[in-house]
Coordinates of N, CA and C in Angstrom, one line a residue:
M1 N -4.5 -13.7 -18.7 CA -4.9 -12.4 -18.9 C -3.7 -11.4 -18.7
N2 N -3.5 -10.5 -19.6 CA -2.5 -9.5 -19.4 C -3.0 -8.4 -18.5
V3 N -2.3 -8.1 -17.4 CA -2.7 -7.0 -16.5 C -1.9 -5.8 -16.8
E4 N -2.5 -4.7 -17.1 CA -1.8 -3.5 -17.3 C -1.3 -2.9 -16.0
P5 N -0.1 -2.4 -15.9 CA 0.4 -1.7 -14.7 C -0.4 -0.5 -14.4
L6 N -0.4 -0.1 -13.1 CA -1.0 1.1 -12.7 C 0.2 2.0 -12.2
L7 N 0.4 3.1 -12.9 CA 1.6 3.9 -12.6 C 1.0 5.4 -12.4
I8 N 1.2 5.9 -11.2 CA 0.7 7.3 -11.0 C 1.8 8.0 -10.3
E9 N 2.3 9.1 -10.9 CA 3.4 9.9 -10.3 C 2.9 10.6 -9.1
A10 N 3.8 10.9 -8.2 CA 3.5 11.6 -6.9 C 3.4 13.1 -7.2
T11 N 2.6 13.7 -6.3 CA 2.6 15.2 -6.3 C 3.0 15.6 -4.9
S12 N 2.9 16.9 -4.6 CA 3.3 17.3 -3.3 C 2.3 16.8 -2.2
K13 N 1.1 16.4 -2.7 CA 0.1 16.0 -1.7 C -0.4 14.5 -1.9
T14 N 0.1 13.9 -3.0 CA -0.4 12.5 -3.3 C 0.8 11.6 -3.5
P15 N 0.6 10.3 -3.1 CA 1.7 9.4 -3.2 C 1.9 8.9 -4.6
K16 N 3.1 8.3 -4.8 CA 3.5 7.6 -6.1 C 2.9 6.2 -6.0
I17 N 2.3 5.8 -7.0 CA 1.7 4.4 -7.1 C 2.4 3.6 -8.2
V18 N 3.0 2.5 -7.9 CA 3.5 1.6 -8.9 C 3.0 0.2 -8.6
F19 N 2.0 -0.2 -9.4 CA 1.5 -1.6 -9.3 C 1.9 -2.2 -10.7
D20 N 3.0 -2.9 -10.7 CA 3.6 -3.4 -11.9 C 3.7 -4.9 -11.9
P21 N 2.6 -5.6 -12.4 CA 2.7 -7.1 -12.4 C 3.7 -7.7 -13.3
I22 N 4.2 -7.0 -14.3 CA 5.2 -7.5 -15.3 C 6.5 -7.7 -14.5
N23 N 6.9 -6.8 -13.6 CA 8.1 -6.9 -12.8 C 7.8 -7.4 -11.4
N24 N 6.5 -7.7 -11.1 CA 6.1 -8.1 -9.8 C 6.5 -7.1 -8.7
F25 N 6.2 -5.9 -9.0 CA 6.6 -4.8 -8.0 C 5.4 -3.9 -7.7
Y26 N 5.1 -3.8 -6.4 CA 3.9 -3.1 -6.0 C 4.3 -2.2 -4.9
E27 N 4.1 -0.8 -5.1 CA 4.5 0.1 -4.0 C 3.6 1.4 -4.0
I28 N 3.3 1.8 -2.8 CA 2.7 3.1 -2.6 C 3.7 3.9 -1.7
S29 N 4.1 5.1 -2.2 CA 5.2 5.8 -1.5 C 4.9 7.3 -1.5
G30 N 5.4 8.0 -0.5 CA 5.4 9.4 -0.5 C 4.4 10.0 0.6
R31 N 4.0 11.2 0.3 CA 3.1 11.9 1.2 C 1.6 11.7 0.7
S32 N 0.7 11.6 1.6 CA -0.7 11.5 1.3 C -1.6 12.4 2.1
L33 N -1.9 13.5 1.5 CA -2.8 14.5 2.2 C -3.6 15.2 1.1
P34 N -4.2 14.4 0.2 CA -5.0 15.0 -0.9 C -6.2 15.7 -0.4
E35 N -6.6 16.7 -1.3 CA -7.9 17.4 -1.0 C -9.1 16.4 -1.2
N36 N -9.0 15.5 -2.2 CA -10.0 14.6 -2.5 C -9.4 13.2 -2.4
V37 N -9.6 12.5 -1.2 CA -9.0 11.2 -1.0 C -9.6 10.2 -1.9
V38 N -10.9 10.2 -2.2 CA -11.5 9.2 -3.0 C -10.9 9.3 -4.4
R39 N -10.7 10.5 -5.0 CA -10.2 10.6 -6.3 C -8.7 10.1 -6.3
T40 N -8.0 10.2 -5.3 CA -6.6 9.7 -5.2 C -6.6 8.2 -5.1
Y41 N -7.4 7.6 -4.3 CA -7.3 6.2 -4.0 C -8.3 5.3 -4.8
E42 N -9.3 5.9 -5.4 CA -10.2 5.1 -6.2 C -9.6 4.3 -7.4
P43 N -8.6 4.9 -8.1 CA -8.0 4.1 -9.2 C -7.2 2.9 -8.6
I44 N -6.6 3.0 -7.4 CA -5.9 1.9 -6.8 C -6.9 0.8 -6.5
I45 N -8.0 1.1 -5.8 CA -9.0 0.2 -5.4 C -9.6 -0.5 -6.6
K46 N -10.0 0.2 -7.6 CA -10.5 -0.4 -8.8 C -9.6 -1.3 -9.5
W47 N -8.3 -0.9 -9.5 CA -7.2 -1.8 -10.1 C -7.1 -3.1 -9.3
I48 N -7.1 -3.0 -8.0 CA -7.0 -4.2 -7.2 C -8.2 -5.1 -7.4
D49 N -9.4 -4.5 -7.4 CA -10.6 -5.3 -7.6 C -10.6 -6.0 -8.9
A50 N -10.2 -5.3 -10.0 CA -10.2 -5.9 -11.3 C -9.1 -6.9 -11.6
N51 N -8.0 -6.8 -10.9 CA -6.8 -7.6 -11.3 C -6.2 -8.5 -10.3
I52 N -6.5 -8.4 -9.0 CA -5.7 -9.1 -8.0 C -5.7 -10.6 -8.3
N53 N -6.8 -11.2 -8.7 CA -6.9 -12.6 -8.9 C -6.1 -13.1 -10.2
Y54 N -5.6 -12.2 -10.9 CA -4.8 -12.5 -12.1 C -3.3 -12.3 -11.9
L55 N -2.9 -11.8 -10.8 CA -1.5 -11.5 -10.5 C -0.7 -12.8 -10.2
P56 N 0.5 -12.8 -10.6 CA 1.4 -13.9 -10.2 C 1.7 -13.8 -8.7
T57 N 1.7 -15.0 -8.0 CA 2.0 -14.9 -6.6 C 3.4 -15.6 -6.4
P58 N 4.1 -15.3 -5.3 CA 3.7 -14.5 -4.2 C 3.7 -13.0 -4.6
I59 N 2.9 -12.2 -3.9 CA 2.8 -10.8 -4.1 C 3.4 -10.1 -2.9
E60 N 4.2 -9.1 -3.1 CA 4.8 -8.4 -2.0 C 4.5 -6.9 -2.2
V61 N 3.8 -6.3 -1.3 CA 3.4 -4.9 -1.5 C 4.2 -4.0 -0.5
N62 N 4.9 -2.9 -1.0 CA 5.6 -2.0 -0.1 C 4.8 -0.7 0.1
F63 N 4.7 -0.4 1.3 CA 4.2 1.0 1.7 C 5.4 1.7 2.3
R64 N 5.7 2.9 1.6 CA 6.8 3.8 2.1 C 6.2 5.2 2.2
M65 N 5.4 5.3 3.2 CA 4.7 6.6 3.4 C 5.5 7.6 4.3
D66 N 5.7 8.8 3.8 CA 6.3 9.9 4.5 C 5.3 10.6 5.4
Y67 N 4.1 10.7 5.0 CA 3.0 11.3 5.7 C 1.7 10.7 5.3
L68 N 0.8 10.6 6.2 CA -0.5 10.0 6.0 C -1.5 10.7 6.8
N69 N -2.4 11.4 6.2 CA -3.5 12.1 7.0 C -4.5 11.1 7.3
S70 N -5.5 11.4 8.2 CA -6.5 10.4 8.7 C -7.4 9.9 7.6
A71 N -7.7 10.8 6.6 CA -8.6 10.3 5.5 C -7.8 9.3 4.7
S72 N -6.5 9.6 4.4 CA -5.7 8.6 3.6 C -5.5 7.3 4.4
A73 N -5.4 7.4 5.7 CA -5.2 6.2 6.5 C -6.4 5.3 6.4
K74 N -7.6 5.9 6.3 CA -8.8 5.0 6.1 C -8.7 4.3 4.7
M75 N -8.2 5.0 3.7 CA -8.2 4.4 2.4 C -7.1 3.3 2.4
V76 N -6.0 3.6 3.0 CA -4.9 2.5 3.1 C -5.5 1.3 3.8
S77 N -6.3 1.5 4.9 CA -7.0 0.4 5.6 C -7.9 -0.4 4.6
L78 N -8.6 0.3 3.8 CA -9.4 -0.3 2.8 C -8.6 -1.2 1.8
I79 N -7.5 -0.6 1.4 CA -6.6 -1.4 0.5 C -6.1 -2.6 1.2
L80 N -5.7 -2.5 2.4 CA -5.2 -3.6 3.2 C -6.3 -4.7 3.4
T81 N -7.5 -4.2 3.5 CA -8.6 -5.2 3.7 C -8.8 -6.0 2.4
K82 N -8.6 -5.3 1.2 CA -8.6 -6.0 -0.1 C -7.5 -7.1 -0.1
F83 N -6.3 -6.8 0.4 CA -5.2 -7.7 0.4 C -5.5 -8.8 1.4
E84 N -6.2 -8.5 2.5 CA -6.6 -9.5 3.5 C -7.5 -10.5 2.9
E85 N -8.5 -10.0 2.2 CA -9.5 -10.9 1.5 C -8.8 -11.9 0.6
F86 N -7.8 -11.3 -0.2 CA -7.0 -12.1 -1.1 C -6.2 -13.2 -0.4
H87 N -5.6 -12.8 0.7 CA -4.9 -13.7 1.6 C -5.7 -14.8 2.1
K88 N -7.0 -14.5 2.5 CA -7.9 -15.5 3.0 C -8.2 -16.6 2.0
T89 N -7.9 -16.4 0.7 CA -8.2 -17.4 -0.3 C -6.9 -18.3 -0.5
N90 N -6.0 -18.3 0.5 CA -4.8 -19.1 0.5 C -3.8 -18.6 -0.6
K91 N -3.9 -17.4 -1.0 CA -2.9 -16.8 -1.9 C -1.8 -16.1 -1.1
E92 N -0.6 -16.2 -1.7 CA 0.5 -15.7 -1.0 C 0.7 -14.2 -1.2
I93 N 0.5 -13.4 -0.2 CA 0.7 -12.0 -0.2 C 1.3 -11.5 1.1
S94 N 2.2 -10.5 1.0 CA 2.8 -10.0 2.2 C 3.0 -8.5 2.0
I95 N 2.9 -7.8 3.1 CA 3.0 -6.3 3.1 C 4.3 -5.9 3.9
N96 N 5.1 -5.0 3.3 CA 6.2 -4.4 4.0 C 5.8 -3.0 4.3
W97 N 5.8 -2.6 5.5 CA 5.5 -1.2 6.0 C 6.8 -0.6 6.4
Y98 N 7.3 0.3 5.6 CA 8.6 1.0 5.9 C 8.3 2.3 6.6
Y99 N 9.1 2.6 7.6 CA 9.0 3.9 8.3 C 10.4 4.3 8.7
F100 N 10.6 5.6 8.8 CA 11.8 6.1 9.3 C 11.8 5.9 10.9
I101 N 12.9 5.5 11.4 CA 13.0 5.1 12.8 C 12.6 6.2 13.8
D102 N 12.7 7.5 13.3 CA 12.3 8.6 14.2 C 10.9 9.1 13.9
D103 N 10.2 8.3 13.1 CA 8.8 8.7 12.7 C 7.8 7.8 13.5
D104 N 7.5 8.3 14.7 CA 6.5 7.5 15.5 C 5.2 7.3 14.9
D105 N 4.7 8.4 14.2 CA 3.3 8.3 13.6 C 3.2 7.2 12.6
I106 N 4.1 7.2 11.6 CA 4.0 6.2 10.6 C 4.3 4.8 11.1
Q107 N 5.2 4.7 12.1 CA 5.5 3.4 12.7 C 4.2 2.9 13.4
S108 N 3.6 3.8 14.2 CA 2.4 3.4 14.9 C 1.2 3.0 14.0
E109 N 1.1 3.8 12.9 CA 0.1 3.4 11.9 C 0.3 2.0 11.4
G110 N 1.5 1.7 11.1 CA 1.8 0.3 10.6 C 1.6 -0.7 11.7
E111 N 1.9 -0.4 12.9 CA 1.6 -1.4 14.0 C 0.1 -1.6 14.2
I112 N -0.7 -0.6 14.1 CA -2.1 -0.7 14.2 C -2.6 -1.6 13.0
Y113 N -2.2 -1.4 11.8 CA -2.6 -2.2 10.7 C -2.2 -3.7 10.9
A114 N -0.9 -3.9 11.4 CA -0.4 -5.2 11.7 C -1.3 -6.0 12.7
M115 N -1.8 -5.2 13.7 CA -2.7 -5.9 14.7 C -4.1 -6.2 14.2
L116 N -4.6 -5.3 13.3 CA -6.0 -5.4 12.9 C -6.2 -6.2 11.7
K117 N -5.2 -6.3 10.8 CA -5.4 -7.0 9.5 C -4.9 -8.4 9.6
K118 N -5.6 -9.3 9.0 CA -5.2 -10.7 8.9 C -4.5 -11.0 7.6
V119 N -3.4 -10.3 7.5 CA -2.5 -10.4 6.3 C -1.1 -10.1 6.9
P120 N -0.1 -10.9 6.4 CA 1.3 -10.6 7.0 C 1.8 -9.2 6.7
I121 N 2.0 -8.4 7.7 CA 2.6 -7.1 7.6 C 3.9 -7.0 8.4
K122 N 4.9 -6.8 7.7 CA 6.3 -6.7 8.3 C 6.6 -5.2 8.4
L123 N 6.9 -4.8 9.7 CA 7.3 -3.4 9.9 C 8.9 -3.3 9.8
I124 N 9.3 -2.3 9.0 CA 10.7 -2.2 8.7 C 11.2 -0.8 8.9
G125 N 11.9 -0.6 10.0 CA 12.5 0.7 10.4 C 13.7 1.0 9.5
I126 N 13.7 2.2 9.0 CA 14.9 2.6 8.2 C 15.4 3.9 8.7
K127 N 16.7 4.2 8.5 CA 17.3 5.4 8.9 C 17.1 6.5 7.9
D128 N 16.8 7.7 8.4 CA 16.7 8.9 7.5 C 18.0 9.1 6.8
E129 N 18.0 9.3 5.5 CA 19.2 9.4 4.7 C 19.9 10.8 4.9
D130 N 19.2 11.7 5.5 CA 19.8 13.1 5.6 C 20.9 13.1 6.7

C-alpha cells in the first residue's frame, strides 16, 4: 500500500507536521497553542490510525517543540499512546524529544512522557542557536 505523506505547514500557533513515509521522516515541530486543539491534531491522529501498520520500520519520530500548551500536551500524549500501541506489537519505533537546554518546561514534558509511555523516548538537549 502506498501511504501518502502528511505535510502541514506551521503557523504562529500550530506546529509543522511532516509525516513522510517515502523518506522515512516523521516530525512535529514548532509552537503549539491552537485555539482548537482537536482541529490541529485530528489529521495527525487519523493519519496514524490509517497508516501506521503500513509504514516501513524502524520508525523514528522527532518532536521539536518550542512551546506546548496544556491542551496540546494532552494531544501529544494521545499520539504517543498510538506509538506505544504500535510498539507493543513488536514493531520498531523510537521517539526523539528535542528541547533547548535552557527550556525546563519542554524538557520536563519529555521526561514525563518518557516515564509514562512504554515506547523508547530519547531526550536530546540542544543549544539555542541565538
